[in-house]
mmCIF file of C-alpha atoms in Angstrom:
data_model
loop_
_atom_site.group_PDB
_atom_site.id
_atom_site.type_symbol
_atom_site.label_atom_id
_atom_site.label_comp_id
_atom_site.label_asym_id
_atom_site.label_seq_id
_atom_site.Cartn_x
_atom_site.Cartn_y
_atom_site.Cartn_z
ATOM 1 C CA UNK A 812 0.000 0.000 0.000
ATOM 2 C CA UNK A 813 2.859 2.522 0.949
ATOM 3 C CA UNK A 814 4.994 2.992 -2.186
ATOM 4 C CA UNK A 815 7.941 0.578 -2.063
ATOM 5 C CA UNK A 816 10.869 2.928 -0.744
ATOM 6 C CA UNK A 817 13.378 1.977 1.613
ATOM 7 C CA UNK A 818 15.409 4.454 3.901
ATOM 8 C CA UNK A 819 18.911 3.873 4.770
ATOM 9 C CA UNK A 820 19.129 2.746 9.003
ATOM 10 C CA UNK A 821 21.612 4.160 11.290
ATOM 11 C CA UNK A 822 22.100 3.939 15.119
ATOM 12 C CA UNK A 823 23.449 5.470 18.040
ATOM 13 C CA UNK A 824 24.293 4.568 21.064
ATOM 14 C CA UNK A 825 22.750 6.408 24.438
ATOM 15 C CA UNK A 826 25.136 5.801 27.373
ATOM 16 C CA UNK A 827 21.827 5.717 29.333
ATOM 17 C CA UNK A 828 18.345 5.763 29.580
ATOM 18 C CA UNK A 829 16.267 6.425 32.733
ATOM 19 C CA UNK A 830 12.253 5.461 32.739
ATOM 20 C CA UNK A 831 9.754 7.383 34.227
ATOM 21 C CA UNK A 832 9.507 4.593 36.741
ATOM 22 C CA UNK A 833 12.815 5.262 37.192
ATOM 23 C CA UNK A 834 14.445 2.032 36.242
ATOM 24 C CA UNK A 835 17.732 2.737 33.840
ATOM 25 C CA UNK A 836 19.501 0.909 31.102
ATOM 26 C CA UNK A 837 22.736 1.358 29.645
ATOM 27 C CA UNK A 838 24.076 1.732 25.891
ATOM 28 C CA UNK A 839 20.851 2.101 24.787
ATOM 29 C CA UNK A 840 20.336 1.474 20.980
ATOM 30 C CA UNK A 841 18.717 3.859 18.696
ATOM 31 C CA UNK A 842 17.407 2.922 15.333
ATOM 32 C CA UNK A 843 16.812 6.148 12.944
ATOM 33 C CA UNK A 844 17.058 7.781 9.585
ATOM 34 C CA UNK A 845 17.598 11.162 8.364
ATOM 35 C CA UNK A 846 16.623 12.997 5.174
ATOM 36 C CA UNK A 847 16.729 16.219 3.459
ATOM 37 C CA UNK A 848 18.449 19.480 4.398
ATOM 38 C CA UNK A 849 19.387 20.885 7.653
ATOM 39 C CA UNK A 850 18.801 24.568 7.887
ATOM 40 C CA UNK A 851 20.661 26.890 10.730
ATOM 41 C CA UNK A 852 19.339 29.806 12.776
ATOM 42 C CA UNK A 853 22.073 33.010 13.776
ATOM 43 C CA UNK A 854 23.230 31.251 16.639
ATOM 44 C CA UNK A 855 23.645 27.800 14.054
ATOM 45 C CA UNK A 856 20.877 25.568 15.815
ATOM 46 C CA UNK A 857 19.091 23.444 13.618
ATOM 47 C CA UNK A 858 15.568 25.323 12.822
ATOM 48 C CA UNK A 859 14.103 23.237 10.270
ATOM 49 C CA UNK A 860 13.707 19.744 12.077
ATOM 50 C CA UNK A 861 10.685 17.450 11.233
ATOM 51 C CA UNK A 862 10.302 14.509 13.647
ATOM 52 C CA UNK A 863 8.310 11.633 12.340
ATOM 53 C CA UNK A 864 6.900 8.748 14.622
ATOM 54 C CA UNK A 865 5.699 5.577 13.364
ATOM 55 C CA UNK A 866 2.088 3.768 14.474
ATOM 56 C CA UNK A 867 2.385 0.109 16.478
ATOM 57 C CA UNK A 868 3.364 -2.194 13.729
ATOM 58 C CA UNK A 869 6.211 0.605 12.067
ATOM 59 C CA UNK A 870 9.991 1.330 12.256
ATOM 60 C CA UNK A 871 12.158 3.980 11.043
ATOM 61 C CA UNK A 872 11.278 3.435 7.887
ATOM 62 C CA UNK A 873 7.787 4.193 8.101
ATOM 63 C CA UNK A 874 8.284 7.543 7.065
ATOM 64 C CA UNK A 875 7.659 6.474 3.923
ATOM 65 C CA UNK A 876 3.746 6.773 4.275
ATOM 66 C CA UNK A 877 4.140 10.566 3.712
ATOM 67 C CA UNK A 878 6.393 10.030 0.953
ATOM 68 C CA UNK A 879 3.527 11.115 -1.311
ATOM 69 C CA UNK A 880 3.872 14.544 -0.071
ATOM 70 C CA UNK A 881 7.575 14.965 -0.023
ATOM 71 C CA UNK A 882 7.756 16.506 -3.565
ATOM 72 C CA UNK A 883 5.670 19.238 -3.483
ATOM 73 C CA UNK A 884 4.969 19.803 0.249
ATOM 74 C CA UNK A 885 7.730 18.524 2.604
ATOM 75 C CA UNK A 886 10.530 18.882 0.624
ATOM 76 C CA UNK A 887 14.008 18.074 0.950
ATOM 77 C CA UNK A 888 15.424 21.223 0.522
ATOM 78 C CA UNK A 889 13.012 23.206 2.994
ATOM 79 C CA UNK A 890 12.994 20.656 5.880
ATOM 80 C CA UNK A 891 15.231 17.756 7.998
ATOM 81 C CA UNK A 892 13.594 15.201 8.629
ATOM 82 C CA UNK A 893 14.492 12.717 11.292
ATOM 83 C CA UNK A 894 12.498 9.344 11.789
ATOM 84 C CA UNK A 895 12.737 6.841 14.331
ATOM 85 C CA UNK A 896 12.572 2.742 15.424
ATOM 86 C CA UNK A 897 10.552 3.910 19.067
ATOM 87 C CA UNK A 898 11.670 2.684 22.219
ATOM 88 C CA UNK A 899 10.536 -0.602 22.371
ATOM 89 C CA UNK A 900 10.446 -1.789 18.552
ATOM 90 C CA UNK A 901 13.422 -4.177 17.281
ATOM 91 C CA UNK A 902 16.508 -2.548 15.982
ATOM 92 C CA UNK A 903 16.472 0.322 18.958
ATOM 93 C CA UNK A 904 15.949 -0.659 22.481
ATOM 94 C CA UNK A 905 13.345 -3.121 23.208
ATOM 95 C CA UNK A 906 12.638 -6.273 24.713
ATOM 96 C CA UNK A 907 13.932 -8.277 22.071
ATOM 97 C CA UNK A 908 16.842 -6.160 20.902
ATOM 98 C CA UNK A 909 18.052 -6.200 24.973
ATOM 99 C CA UNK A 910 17.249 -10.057 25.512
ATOM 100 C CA UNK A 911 15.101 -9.023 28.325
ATOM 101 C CA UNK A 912 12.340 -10.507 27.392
ATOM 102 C CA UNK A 913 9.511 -9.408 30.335
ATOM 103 C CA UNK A 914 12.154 -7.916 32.779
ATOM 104 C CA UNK A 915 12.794 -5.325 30.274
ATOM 105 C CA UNK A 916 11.173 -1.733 31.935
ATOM 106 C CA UNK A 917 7.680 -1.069 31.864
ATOM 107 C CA UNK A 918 7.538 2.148 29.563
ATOM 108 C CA UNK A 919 5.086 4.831 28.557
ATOM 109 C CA UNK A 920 4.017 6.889 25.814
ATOM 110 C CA UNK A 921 6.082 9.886 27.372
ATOM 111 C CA UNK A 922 9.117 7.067 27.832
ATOM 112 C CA UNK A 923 9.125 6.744 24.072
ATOM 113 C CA UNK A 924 9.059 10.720 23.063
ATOM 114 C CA UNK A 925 11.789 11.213 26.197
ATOM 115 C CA UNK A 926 13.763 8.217 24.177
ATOM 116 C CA UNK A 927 13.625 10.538 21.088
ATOM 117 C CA UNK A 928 14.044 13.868 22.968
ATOM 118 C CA UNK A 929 17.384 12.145 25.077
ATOM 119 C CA UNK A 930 18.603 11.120 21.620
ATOM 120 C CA UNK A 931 18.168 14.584 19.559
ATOM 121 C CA UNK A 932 20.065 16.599 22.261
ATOM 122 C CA UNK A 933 22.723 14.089 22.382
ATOM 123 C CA UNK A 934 23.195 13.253 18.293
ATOM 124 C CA UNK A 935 22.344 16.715 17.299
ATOM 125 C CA UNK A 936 22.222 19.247 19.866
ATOM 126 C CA UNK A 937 18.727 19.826 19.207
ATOM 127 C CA UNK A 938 16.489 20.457 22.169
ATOM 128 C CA UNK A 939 13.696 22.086 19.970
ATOM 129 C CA UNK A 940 11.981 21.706 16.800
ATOM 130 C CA UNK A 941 10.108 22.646 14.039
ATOM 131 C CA UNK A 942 7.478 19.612 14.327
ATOM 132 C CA UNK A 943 6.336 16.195 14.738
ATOM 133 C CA UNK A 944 4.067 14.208 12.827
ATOM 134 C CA UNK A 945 2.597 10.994 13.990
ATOM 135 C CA UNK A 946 0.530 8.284 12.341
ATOM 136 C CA UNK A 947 -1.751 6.091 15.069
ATOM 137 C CA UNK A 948 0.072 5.457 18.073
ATOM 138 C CA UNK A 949 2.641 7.718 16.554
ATOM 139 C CA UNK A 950 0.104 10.320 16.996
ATOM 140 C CA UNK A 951 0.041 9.695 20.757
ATOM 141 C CA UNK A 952 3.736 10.662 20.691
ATOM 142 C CA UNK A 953 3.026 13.873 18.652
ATOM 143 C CA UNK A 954 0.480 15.115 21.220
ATOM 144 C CA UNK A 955 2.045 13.716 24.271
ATOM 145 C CA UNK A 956 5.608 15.438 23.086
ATOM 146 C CA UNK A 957 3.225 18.570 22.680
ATOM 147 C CA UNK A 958 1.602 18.354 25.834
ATOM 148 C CA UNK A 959 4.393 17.709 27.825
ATOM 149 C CA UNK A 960 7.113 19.848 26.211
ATOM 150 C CA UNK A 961 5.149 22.727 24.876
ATOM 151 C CA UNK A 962 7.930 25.113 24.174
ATOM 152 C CA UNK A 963 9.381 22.734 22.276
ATOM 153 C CA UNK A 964 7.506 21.930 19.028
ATOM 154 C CA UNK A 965 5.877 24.495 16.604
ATOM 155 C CA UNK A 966 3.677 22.310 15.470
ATOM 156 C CA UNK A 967 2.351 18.696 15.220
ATOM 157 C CA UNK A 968 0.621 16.675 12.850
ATOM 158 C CA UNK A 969 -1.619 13.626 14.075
ATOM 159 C CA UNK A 970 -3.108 11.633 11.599
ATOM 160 C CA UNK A 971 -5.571 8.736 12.260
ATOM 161 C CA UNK A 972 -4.785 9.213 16.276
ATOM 162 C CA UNK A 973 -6.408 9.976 19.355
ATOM 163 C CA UNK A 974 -5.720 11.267 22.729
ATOM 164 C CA UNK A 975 -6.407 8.836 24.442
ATOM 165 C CA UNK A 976 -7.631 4.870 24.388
ATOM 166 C CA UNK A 977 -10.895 4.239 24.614
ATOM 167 C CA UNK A 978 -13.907 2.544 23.074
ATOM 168 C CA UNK A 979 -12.915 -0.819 20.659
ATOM 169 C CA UNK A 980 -9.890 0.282 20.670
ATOM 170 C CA UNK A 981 -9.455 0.208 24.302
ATOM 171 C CA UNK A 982 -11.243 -3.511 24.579
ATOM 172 C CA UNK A 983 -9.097 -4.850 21.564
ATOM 173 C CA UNK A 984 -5.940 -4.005 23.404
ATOM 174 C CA UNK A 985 -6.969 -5.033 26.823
ATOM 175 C CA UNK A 986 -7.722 -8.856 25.100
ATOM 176 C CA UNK A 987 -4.895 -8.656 23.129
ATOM 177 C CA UNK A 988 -2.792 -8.343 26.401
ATOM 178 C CA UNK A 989 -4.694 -11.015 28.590
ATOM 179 C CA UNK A 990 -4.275 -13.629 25.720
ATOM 180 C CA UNK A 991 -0.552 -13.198 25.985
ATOM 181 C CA UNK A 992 -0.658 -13.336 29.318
ATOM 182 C CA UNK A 993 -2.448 -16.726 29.822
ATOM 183 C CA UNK A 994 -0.014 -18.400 27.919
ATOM 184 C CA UNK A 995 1.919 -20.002 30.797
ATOM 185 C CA UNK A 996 5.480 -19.789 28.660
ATOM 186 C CA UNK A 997 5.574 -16.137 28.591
ATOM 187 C CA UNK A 998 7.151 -15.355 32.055
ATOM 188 C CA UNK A 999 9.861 -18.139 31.273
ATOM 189 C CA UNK A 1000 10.181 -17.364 27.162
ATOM 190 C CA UNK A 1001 10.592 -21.481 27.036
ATOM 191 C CA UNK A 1002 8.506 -23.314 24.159
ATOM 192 C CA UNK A 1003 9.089 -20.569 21.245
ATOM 193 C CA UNK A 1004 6.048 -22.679 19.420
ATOM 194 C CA UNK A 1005 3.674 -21.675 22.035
ATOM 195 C CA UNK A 1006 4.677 -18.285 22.428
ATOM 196 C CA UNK A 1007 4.143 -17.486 18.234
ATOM 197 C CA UNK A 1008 0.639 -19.361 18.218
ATOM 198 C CA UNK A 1009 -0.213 -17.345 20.778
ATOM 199 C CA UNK A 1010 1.066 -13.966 19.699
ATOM 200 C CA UNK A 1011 -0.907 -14.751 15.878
ATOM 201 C CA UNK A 1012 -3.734 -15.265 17.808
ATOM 202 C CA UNK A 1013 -3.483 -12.138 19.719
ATOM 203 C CA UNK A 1014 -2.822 -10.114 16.919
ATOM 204 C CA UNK A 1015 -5.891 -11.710 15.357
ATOM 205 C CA UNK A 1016 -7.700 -10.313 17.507
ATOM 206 C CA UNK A 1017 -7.383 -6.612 16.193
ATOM 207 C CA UNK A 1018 -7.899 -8.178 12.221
ATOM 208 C CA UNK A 1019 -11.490 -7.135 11.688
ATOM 209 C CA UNK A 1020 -10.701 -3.257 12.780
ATOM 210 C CA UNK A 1021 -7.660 -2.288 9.881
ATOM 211 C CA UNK A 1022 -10.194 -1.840 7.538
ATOM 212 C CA UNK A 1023 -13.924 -0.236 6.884
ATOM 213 C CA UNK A 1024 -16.796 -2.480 6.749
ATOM 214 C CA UNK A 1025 -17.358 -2.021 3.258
ATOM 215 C CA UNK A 1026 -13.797 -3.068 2.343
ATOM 216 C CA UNK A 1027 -14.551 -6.626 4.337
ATOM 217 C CA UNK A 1028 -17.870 -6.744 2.339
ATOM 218 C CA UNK A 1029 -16.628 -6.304 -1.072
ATOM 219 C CA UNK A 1030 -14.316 -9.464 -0.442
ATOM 220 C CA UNK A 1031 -15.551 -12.974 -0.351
ATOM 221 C CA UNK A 1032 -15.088 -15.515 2.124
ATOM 222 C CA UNK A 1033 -11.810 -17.068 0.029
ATOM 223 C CA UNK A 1034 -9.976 -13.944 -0.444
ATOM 224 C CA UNK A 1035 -10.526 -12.993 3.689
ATOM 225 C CA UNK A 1036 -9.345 -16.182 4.437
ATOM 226 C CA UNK A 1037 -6.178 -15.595 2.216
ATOM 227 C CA UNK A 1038 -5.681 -11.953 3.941
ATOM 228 C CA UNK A 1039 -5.929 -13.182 7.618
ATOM 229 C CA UNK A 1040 -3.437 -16.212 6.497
ATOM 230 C CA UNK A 1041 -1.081 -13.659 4.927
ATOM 231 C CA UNK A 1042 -1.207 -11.902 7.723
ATOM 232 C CA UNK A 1043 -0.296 -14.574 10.562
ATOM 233 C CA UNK A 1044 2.630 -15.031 8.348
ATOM 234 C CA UNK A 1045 3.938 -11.399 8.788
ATOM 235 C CA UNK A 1046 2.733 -11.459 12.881
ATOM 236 C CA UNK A 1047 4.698 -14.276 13.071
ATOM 237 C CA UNK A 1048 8.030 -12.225 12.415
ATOM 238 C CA UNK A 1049 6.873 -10.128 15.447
ATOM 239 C CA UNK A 1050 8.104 -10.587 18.826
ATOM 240 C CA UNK A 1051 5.449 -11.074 21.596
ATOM 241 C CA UNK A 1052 7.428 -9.286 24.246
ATOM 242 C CA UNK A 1053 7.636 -6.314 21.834
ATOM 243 C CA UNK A 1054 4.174 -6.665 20.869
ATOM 244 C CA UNK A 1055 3.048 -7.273 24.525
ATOM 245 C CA UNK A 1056 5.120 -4.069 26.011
ATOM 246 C CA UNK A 1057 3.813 -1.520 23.491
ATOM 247 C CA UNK A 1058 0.430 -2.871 23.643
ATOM 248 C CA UNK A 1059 0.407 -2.229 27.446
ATOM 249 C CA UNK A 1060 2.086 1.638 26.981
ATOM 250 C CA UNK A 1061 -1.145 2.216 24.844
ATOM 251 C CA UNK A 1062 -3.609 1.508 27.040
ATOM 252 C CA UNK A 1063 -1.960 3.767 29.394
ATOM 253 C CA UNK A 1064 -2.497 6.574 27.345
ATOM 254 C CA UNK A 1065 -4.769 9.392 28.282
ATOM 255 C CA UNK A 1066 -3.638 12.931 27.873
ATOM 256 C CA UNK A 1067 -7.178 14.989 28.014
ATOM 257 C CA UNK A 1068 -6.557 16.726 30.584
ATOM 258 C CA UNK A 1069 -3.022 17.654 29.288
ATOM 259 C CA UNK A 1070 -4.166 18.757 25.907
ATOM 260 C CA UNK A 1071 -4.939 22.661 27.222
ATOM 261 C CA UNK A 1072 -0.902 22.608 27.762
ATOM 262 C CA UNK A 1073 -0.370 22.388 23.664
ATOM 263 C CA UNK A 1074 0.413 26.087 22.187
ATOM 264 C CA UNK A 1075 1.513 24.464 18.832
ATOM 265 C CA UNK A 1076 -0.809 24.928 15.933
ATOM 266 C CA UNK A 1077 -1.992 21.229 15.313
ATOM 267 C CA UNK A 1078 -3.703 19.720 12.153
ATOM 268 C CA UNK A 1079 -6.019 16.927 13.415
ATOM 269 C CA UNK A 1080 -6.393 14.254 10.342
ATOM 270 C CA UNK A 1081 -9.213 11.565 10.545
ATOM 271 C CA UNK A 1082 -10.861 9.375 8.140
ATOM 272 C CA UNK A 1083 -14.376 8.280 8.788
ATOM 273 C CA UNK A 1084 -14.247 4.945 8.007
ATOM 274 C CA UNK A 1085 -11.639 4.307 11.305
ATOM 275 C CA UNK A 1086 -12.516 2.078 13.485
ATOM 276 C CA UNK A 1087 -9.712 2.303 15.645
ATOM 277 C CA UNK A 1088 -10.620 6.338 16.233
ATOM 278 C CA UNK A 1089 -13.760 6.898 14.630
ATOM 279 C CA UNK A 1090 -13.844 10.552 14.477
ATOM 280 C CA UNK A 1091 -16.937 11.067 16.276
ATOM 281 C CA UNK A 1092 -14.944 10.185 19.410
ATOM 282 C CA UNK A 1093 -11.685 10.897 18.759
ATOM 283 C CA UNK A 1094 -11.009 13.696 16.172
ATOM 284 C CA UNK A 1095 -13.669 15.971 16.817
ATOM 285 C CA UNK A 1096 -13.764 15.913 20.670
ATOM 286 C CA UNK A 1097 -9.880 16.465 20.186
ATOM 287 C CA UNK A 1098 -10.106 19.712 17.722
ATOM 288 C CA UNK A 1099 -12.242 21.226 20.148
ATOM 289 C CA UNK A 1100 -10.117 20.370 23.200
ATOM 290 C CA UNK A 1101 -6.849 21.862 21.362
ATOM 291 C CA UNK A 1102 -6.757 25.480 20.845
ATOM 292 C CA UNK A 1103 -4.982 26.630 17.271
ATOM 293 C CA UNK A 1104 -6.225 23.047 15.706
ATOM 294 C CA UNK A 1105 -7.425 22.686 12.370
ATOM 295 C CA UNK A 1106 -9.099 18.894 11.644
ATOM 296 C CA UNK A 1107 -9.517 17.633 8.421
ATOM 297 C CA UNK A 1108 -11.436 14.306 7.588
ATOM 298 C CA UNK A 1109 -11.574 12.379 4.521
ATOM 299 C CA UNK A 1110 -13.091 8.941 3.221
ATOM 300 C CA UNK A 1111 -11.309 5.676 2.970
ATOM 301 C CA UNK A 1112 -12.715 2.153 2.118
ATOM 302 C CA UNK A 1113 -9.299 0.984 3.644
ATOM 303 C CA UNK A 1114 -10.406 2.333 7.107
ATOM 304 C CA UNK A 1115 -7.620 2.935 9.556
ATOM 305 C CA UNK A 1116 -4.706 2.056 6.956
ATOM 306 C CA UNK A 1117 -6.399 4.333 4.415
ATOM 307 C CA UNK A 1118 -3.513 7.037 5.682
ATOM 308 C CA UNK A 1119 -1.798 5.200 3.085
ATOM 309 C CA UNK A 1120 -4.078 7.825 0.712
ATOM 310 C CA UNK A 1121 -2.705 10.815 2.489
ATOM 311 C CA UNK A 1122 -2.198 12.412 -0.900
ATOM 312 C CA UNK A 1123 -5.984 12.640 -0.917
ATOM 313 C CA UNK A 1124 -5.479 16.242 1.377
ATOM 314 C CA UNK A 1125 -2.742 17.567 -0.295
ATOM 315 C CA UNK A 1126 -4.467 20.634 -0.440
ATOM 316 C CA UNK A 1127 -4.996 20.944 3.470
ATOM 317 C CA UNK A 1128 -1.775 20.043 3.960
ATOM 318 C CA UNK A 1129 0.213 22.747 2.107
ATOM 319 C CA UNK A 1130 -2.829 25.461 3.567
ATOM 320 C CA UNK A 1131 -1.554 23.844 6.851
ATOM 321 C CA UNK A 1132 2.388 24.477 6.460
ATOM 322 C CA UNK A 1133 1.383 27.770 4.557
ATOM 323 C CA UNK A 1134 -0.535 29.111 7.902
ATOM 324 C CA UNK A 1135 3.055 28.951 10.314
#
């Protein structure tokens, strides 16, 4: 669905992180990629900085969703963009990239945007920037980096998001996490057969809610049974530990009364065919909570993924940049 492009990795090293629950790790692995053109203020600090963060199932690469938009809208030459693998997703720190399994730290949506505010300073220097765009839970990183650091960012972007977990999306997660935890092999990480049957069927569980309804209806019976079989296949490349600790930072999440604290302008993007944030709940609710907000909803038979069409507001989005 995204256009096949493929962004060169690099890492870093953090001597340390520290959790909000206080718990530290050392050399601490960061995941990221970089693009375009760094652009200097008087006293040379980068002013031009776009931060992307990917949703649950994303990596650094992920930045290629708004790849659409990069030639006429976020060009190269007019802004740096910097994308991340979050705290917690393979490649950068996480419970599989450590080896620590369930004893790695319990972490939070603020953990991951501290990750990527600890790494900026140290890398770059850069303790403020130009904005953040987010896709799903990526968009809980946008609004949480806003709310909590609101001096820092100019403005955000959240797109297909919410702020805060609720509804189906809420009950999905919360079954998603007691199925991994009834499988008796996931406090020892022994029997590595049990472990993936049970992490497919967990991920199962949030199948039905990718798409709209009319994109299920159009298919029949044998070509839904061929999408849920391809995609056990690419859950099964997952790690449940990864899967299991990101899961839980998500139902965490609930920044509404934090959202008053945001003085960036913010473009709220929905799609009314998401089930995951319908924006009846979600988007609306959330443009009127945030002052300097513009939302913008479109239609999408492919529901929640149909961000993947971004290119359908291309027009919103350059009135959007135009406006700061």
């Amino acid at each position: 669905m995204c256009e096949e492009i493929t962004y060169d990795a690099e890492t870093f090293i953090l001597d340390k992180f520290e959790f909000e629950n206080g718990k530290i790790l050392e050399d601490v692995l960061v995941e990221y990629t970089t693009f375009g053109e760094p652009k200097y203020d008087s006293e040379g600090k980068m002013n031009n900085v776009v931060v992307y963060c990917h949703g649950s199932a994303g990596n650094y690469n992920s930045v290629k969703k708004i790849h659409p938009l990069t030639e006429d809208i976020f060009t190269e030459d007019k802004y740096f963009f910097i994308s991340f693998s979050a705290l917690g997703t393979p490649n950068s720190c996480s419970p599989s990239t450590t080896g620590l399994k369930h004893d790695f730290p319990e972490y939070t949506i603020k953990d991951i945007v501290n990750f990527k505010r600890k790494f900026l300073k140290e890398k770059f220097g850069i303790e403020k920037i130009h904005g953040v765009i987010g896709n799903s839970l990526g968009g809980y990183m946008a609004l949480t980096w806003a709310a909590n650091y609101p001096e820092e960012v100019e403005f955000i972007i959240s797109l297909v998001s919410g702020f805060k977990t609720a509804g189906a999306n809420y009950a999905s997660s919360k079954i998603v996490q007691r199925i991994i935890e009834s499988d008796p092999n996931y406090l020892t990480g022994e029997d590595d057969e049990s472990l993936k049957r049970t992490l497919q069927m967990a991920a199962l569980m949030e199948f039905p809610l990718g798409f709209s309804r009319d994109y299920y209806a159009e298919r029949d019976n044998e070509e839904l049974d061929l999408s849920i079989s391809d995609y056990c296949e690419e859950v099964i490349l997952d790690n449940i530990y990864d899967i299991k600790f990101r899961n839980d930072a998500g139902l965490l999440y609930n920044i509404e009364d934090k959202l008053k604290n945001i003085t960036a302008k913010v473009l709220i993007i929905a799609i009314n065919e998401d089930r995951y944030f319908p924006p009846k709940f979600d988007a609306i609710p959330m443009s009127k909570l945030i002052k300097n907000s513009k939302l913008v909803i479109y239609d999408s038979k492919l529901g929640h993924i149909g961000s993947v069409e971004i290119k359908k507001i291309e027009k919103e989005f350059k009135e959007f940049l135009n406006s700061l």
